[in-house]
mmCIF file of C-alpha atoms in Angstrom:
data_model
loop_
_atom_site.group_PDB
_atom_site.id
_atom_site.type_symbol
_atom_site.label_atom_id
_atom_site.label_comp_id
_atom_site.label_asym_id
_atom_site.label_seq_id
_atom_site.Cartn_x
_atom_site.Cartn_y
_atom_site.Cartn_z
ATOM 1 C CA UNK I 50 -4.491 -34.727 -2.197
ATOM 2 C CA UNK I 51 -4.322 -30.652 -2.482
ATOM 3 C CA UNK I 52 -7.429 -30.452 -4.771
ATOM 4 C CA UNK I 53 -8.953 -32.778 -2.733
ATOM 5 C CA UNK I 54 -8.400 -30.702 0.245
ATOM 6 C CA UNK I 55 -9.079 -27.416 -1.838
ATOM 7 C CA UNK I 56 -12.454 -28.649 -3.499
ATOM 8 C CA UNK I 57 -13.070 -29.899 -0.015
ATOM 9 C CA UNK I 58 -13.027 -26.316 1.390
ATOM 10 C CA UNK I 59 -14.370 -24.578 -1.815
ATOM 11 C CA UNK I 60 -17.258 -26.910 -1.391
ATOM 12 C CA UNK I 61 -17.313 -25.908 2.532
ATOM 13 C CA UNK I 62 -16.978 -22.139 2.021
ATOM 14 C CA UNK I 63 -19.991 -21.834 -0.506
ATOM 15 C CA UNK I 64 -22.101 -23.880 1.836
ATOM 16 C CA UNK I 65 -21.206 -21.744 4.463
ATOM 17 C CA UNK I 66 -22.282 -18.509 2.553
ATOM 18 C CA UNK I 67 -25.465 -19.908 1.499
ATOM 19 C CA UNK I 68 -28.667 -17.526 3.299
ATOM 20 C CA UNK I 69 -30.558 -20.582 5.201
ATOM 21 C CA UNK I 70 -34.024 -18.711 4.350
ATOM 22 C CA UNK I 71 -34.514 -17.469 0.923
ATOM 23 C CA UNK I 72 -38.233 -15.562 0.736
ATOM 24 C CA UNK I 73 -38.558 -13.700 -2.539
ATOM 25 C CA UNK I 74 -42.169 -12.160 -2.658
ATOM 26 C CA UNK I 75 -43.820 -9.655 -5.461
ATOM 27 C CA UNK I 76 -45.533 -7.395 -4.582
ATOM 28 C CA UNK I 77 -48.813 -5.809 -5.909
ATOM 29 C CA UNK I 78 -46.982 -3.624 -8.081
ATOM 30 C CA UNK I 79 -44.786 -6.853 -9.956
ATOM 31 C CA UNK I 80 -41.930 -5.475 -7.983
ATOM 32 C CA UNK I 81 -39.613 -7.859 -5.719
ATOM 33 C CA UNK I 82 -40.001 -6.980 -1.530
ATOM 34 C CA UNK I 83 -38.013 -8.112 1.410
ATOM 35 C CA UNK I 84 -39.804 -9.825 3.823
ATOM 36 C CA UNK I 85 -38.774 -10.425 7.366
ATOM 37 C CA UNK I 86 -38.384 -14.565 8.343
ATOM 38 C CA UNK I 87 -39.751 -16.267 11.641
ATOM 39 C CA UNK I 88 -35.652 -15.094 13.200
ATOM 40 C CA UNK I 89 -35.991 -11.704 12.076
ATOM 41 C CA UNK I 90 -33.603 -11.688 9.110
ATOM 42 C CA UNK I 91 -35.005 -9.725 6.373
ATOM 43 C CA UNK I 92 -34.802 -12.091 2.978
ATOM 44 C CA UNK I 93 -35.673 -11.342 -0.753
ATOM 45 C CA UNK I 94 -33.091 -10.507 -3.528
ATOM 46 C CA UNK I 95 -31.524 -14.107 -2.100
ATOM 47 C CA UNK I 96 -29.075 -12.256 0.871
ATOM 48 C CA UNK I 97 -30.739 -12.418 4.314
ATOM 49 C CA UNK I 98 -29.471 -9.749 6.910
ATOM 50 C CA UNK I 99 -30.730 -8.586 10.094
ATOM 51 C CA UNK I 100 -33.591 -5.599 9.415
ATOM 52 C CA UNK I 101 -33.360 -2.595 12.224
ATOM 53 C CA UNK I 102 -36.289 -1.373 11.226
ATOM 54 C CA UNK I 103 -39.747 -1.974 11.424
ATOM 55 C CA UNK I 104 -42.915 -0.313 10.282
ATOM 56 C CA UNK I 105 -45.746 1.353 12.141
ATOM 57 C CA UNK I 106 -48.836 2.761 11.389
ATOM 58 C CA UNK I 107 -49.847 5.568 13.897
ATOM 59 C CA UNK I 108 -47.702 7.656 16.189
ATOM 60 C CA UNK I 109 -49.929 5.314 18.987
ATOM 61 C CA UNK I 110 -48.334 2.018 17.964
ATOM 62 C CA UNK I 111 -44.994 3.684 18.434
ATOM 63 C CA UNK I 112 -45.598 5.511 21.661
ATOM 64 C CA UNK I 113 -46.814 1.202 22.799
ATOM 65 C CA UNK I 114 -43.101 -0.234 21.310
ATOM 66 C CA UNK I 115 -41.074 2.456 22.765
ATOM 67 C CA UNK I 116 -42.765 4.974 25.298
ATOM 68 C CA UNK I 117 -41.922 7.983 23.080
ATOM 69 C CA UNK I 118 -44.909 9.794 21.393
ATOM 70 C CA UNK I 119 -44.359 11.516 18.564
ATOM 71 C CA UNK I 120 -45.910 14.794 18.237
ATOM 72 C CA UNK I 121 -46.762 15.262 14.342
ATOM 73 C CA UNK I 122 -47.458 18.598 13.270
ATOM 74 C CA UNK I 123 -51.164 19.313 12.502
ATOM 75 C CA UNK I 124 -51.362 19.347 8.247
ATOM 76 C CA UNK I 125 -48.866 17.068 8.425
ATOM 77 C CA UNK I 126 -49.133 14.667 5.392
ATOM 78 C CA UNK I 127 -47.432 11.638 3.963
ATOM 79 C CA UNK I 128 -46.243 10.088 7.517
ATOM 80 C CA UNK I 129 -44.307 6.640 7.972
ATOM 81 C CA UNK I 130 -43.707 5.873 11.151
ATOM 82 C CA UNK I 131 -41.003 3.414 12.314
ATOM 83 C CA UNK I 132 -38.818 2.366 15.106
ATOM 84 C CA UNK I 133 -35.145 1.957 14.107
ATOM 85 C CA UNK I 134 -33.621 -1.133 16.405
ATOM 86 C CA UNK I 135 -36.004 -1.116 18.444
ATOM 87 C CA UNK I 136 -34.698 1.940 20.471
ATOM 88 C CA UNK I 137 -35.352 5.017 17.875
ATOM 89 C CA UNK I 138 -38.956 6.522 17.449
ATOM 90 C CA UNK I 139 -38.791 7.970 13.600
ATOM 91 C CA UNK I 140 -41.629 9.700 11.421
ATOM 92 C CA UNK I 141 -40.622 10.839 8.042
ATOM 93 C CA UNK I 142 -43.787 13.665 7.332
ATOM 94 C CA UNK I 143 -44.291 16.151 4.532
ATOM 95 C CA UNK I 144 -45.093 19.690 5.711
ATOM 96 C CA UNK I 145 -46.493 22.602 3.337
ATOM 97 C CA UNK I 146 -44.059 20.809 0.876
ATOM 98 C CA UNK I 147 -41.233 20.089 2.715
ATOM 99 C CA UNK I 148 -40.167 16.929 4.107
ATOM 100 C CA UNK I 149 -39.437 16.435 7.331
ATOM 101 C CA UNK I 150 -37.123 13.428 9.651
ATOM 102 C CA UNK I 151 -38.028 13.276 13.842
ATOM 103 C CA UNK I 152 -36.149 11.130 15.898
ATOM 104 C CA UNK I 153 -36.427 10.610 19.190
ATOM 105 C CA UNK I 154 -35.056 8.442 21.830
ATOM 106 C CA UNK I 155 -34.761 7.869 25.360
ATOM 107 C CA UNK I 156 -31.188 6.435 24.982
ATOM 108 C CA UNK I 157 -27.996 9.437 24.814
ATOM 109 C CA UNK I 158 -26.971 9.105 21.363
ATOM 110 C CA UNK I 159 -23.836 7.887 20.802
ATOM 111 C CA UNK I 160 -23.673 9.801 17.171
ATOM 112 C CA UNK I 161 -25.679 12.462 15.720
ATOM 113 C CA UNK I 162 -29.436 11.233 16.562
ATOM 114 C CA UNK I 163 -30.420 12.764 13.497
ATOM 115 C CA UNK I 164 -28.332 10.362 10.802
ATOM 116 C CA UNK I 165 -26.751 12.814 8.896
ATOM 117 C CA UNK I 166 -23.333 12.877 9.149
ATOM 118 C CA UNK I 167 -22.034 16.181 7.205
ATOM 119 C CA UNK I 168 -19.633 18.568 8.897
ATOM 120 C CA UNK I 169 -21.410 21.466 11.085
ATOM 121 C CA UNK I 170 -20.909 24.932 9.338
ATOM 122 C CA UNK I 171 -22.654 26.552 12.438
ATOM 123 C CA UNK I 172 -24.895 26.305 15.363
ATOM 124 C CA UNK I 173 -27.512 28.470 17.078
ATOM 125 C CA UNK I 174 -29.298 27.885 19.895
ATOM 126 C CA UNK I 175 -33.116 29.516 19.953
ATOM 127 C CA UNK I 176 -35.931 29.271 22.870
ATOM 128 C CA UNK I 177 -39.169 27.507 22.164
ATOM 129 C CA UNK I 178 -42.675 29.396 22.894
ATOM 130 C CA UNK I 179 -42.857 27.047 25.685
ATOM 131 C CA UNK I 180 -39.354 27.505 26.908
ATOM 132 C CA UNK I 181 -37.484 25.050 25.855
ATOM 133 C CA UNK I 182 -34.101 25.315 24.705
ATOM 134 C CA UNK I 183 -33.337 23.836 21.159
ATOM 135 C CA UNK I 184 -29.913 23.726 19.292
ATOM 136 C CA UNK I 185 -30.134 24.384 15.644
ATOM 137 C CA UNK I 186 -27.183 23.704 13.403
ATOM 138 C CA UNK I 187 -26.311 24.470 9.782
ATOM 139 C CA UNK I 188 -24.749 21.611 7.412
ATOM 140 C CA UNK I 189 -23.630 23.561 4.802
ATOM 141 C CA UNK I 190 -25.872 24.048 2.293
ATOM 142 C CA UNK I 191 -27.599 20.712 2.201
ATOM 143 C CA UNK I 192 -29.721 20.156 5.408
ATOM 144 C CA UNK I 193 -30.546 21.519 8.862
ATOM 145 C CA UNK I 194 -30.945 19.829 12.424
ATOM 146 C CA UNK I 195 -32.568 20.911 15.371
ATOM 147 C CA UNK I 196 -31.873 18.810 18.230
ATOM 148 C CA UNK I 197 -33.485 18.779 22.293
ATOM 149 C CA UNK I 198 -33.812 17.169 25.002
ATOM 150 C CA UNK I 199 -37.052 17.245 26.835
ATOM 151 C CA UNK I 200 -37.561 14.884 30.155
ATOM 152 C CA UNK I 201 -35.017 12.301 29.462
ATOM 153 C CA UNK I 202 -35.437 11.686 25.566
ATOM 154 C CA UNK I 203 -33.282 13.006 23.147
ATOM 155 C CA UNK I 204 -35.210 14.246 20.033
ATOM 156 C CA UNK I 205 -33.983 15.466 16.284
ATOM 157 C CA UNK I 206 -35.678 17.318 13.205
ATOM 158 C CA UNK I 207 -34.075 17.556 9.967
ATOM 159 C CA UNK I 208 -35.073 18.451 6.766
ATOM 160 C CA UNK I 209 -33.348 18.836 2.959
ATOM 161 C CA UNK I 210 -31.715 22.392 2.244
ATOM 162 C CA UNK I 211 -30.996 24.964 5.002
ATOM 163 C CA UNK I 212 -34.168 27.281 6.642
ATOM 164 C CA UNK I 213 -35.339 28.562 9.804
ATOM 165 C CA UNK I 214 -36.923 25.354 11.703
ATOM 166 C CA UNK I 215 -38.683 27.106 14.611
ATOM 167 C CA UNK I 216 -42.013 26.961 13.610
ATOM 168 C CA UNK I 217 -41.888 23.635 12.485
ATOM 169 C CA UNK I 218 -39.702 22.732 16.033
ATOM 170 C CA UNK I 219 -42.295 24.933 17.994
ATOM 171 C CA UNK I 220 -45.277 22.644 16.762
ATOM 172 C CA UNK I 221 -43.526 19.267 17.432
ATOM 173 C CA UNK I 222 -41.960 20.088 21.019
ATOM 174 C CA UNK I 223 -45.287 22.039 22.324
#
C-alpha cells in the first residue's frame, strides 16, 4: 500500500511540474529562442516562466506603452528599447564607445531604479545646464549612476567603470 501511495504521488508531483506550453523555436542563426505563449509565459529550453520584459523598437512605441519618452542622445548607436513589467521605460545605447543603461519610471522605486546593486563608495550631487538637480554616485570601481527626478518620473543612467556622467546626463535630461 506505501508504494502504491508513493508512486501515486511521484506520479502526481512530476505531472504537476510539467510546463503546460513547451515552444522551442530556432532561430535564423541555428540558435534556440524563447518565445512568449498566448498567457504570456515565456517558453523554449522546455521551462516556461513569466517574461517582464518586452521589446520595442523606437523610443515612440515606448513613450505609447508607458507615457515616458526617452530622450536618446544624438550619435547614439546600438539602442534596444524595452519596458521592464510593464512599468520601467529602459534603452540600453552605445555612446562614443561606451555603453550606456536609462531607466525611467513614473512609479517611486522601491530599490535602486538603476539595477545595480553594489555598495555606494560616494555621492555627488551636480546641476544640469537646464537646472536640474542630478545625484551622481560612485560604486566602487565598477560602475556609476546618475539618478533624477523630473515632473513625477524617476529616471537612472549607468554605465560600466567609473567617469564623469554630466555630459552624457546633460544630453538625456535637456
Amino acid at each position: 500500500m506505501k508504494k502504491l501511495i508513493i508512486t501515486f504521488l511521484s506520479v502526481f508531483l512530476l505531472v504537476g511540474c510539467t510546463p503546460a506550453e513547451v515552444e522551442e523555436n530556432v532561430n535564423d542563426n541555428g540558435a534556440n529562442e524563447m518565445t512568449e505563449s498566448t498567457d504570456g509565459a515565456v517558453t523554449g529550453g522546455g521551462l516556461g516562466i513569466a517574461n517582464p520584459i518586452k521589446s520595442y523598437e523606437t523610443a515612440a512605441e515606448i513613450e505609447a506603452a508607458t507615457g515616458i519618452l526617452l530622450n536618446i542622445p544624438e550619435g547614439a548607436e546600438n539602442t534596444a528599447f524595452s519596458t521592464i513589467t510593464g512599468t520601467i521605460a529602459q534603452a540600453r545605447f552605445t555612446l562614443d564607445g561606451v555603453e550606456y543603461n536609462f531607466r525611467a519610471s513614473k512609479n517611486a522605486p522601491a530599490a535602486s531604479l538603476h539595477g545595480i546593486y553594489a555598495d555606494v563608495v560616494s555621492t555627488e550631487s551636480f546641476e544640469t545646464a537646464g537646472g536640474l538637480t542630478v545625484t551622481a554616485a560612485n560604486l566602487g570601481d565598477q560602475y556609476s549612476v546618475c539618478e533624477w527626478e523630473l515632473d513625477g518620473v524617476f529616471y537612472a543612467v549607468s554605465r560600466d567603470g567609473v567617469a564623469d556622467m554630466s555630459a552624457v546626463v546633460g544630453m538625456i535630461a535637456e
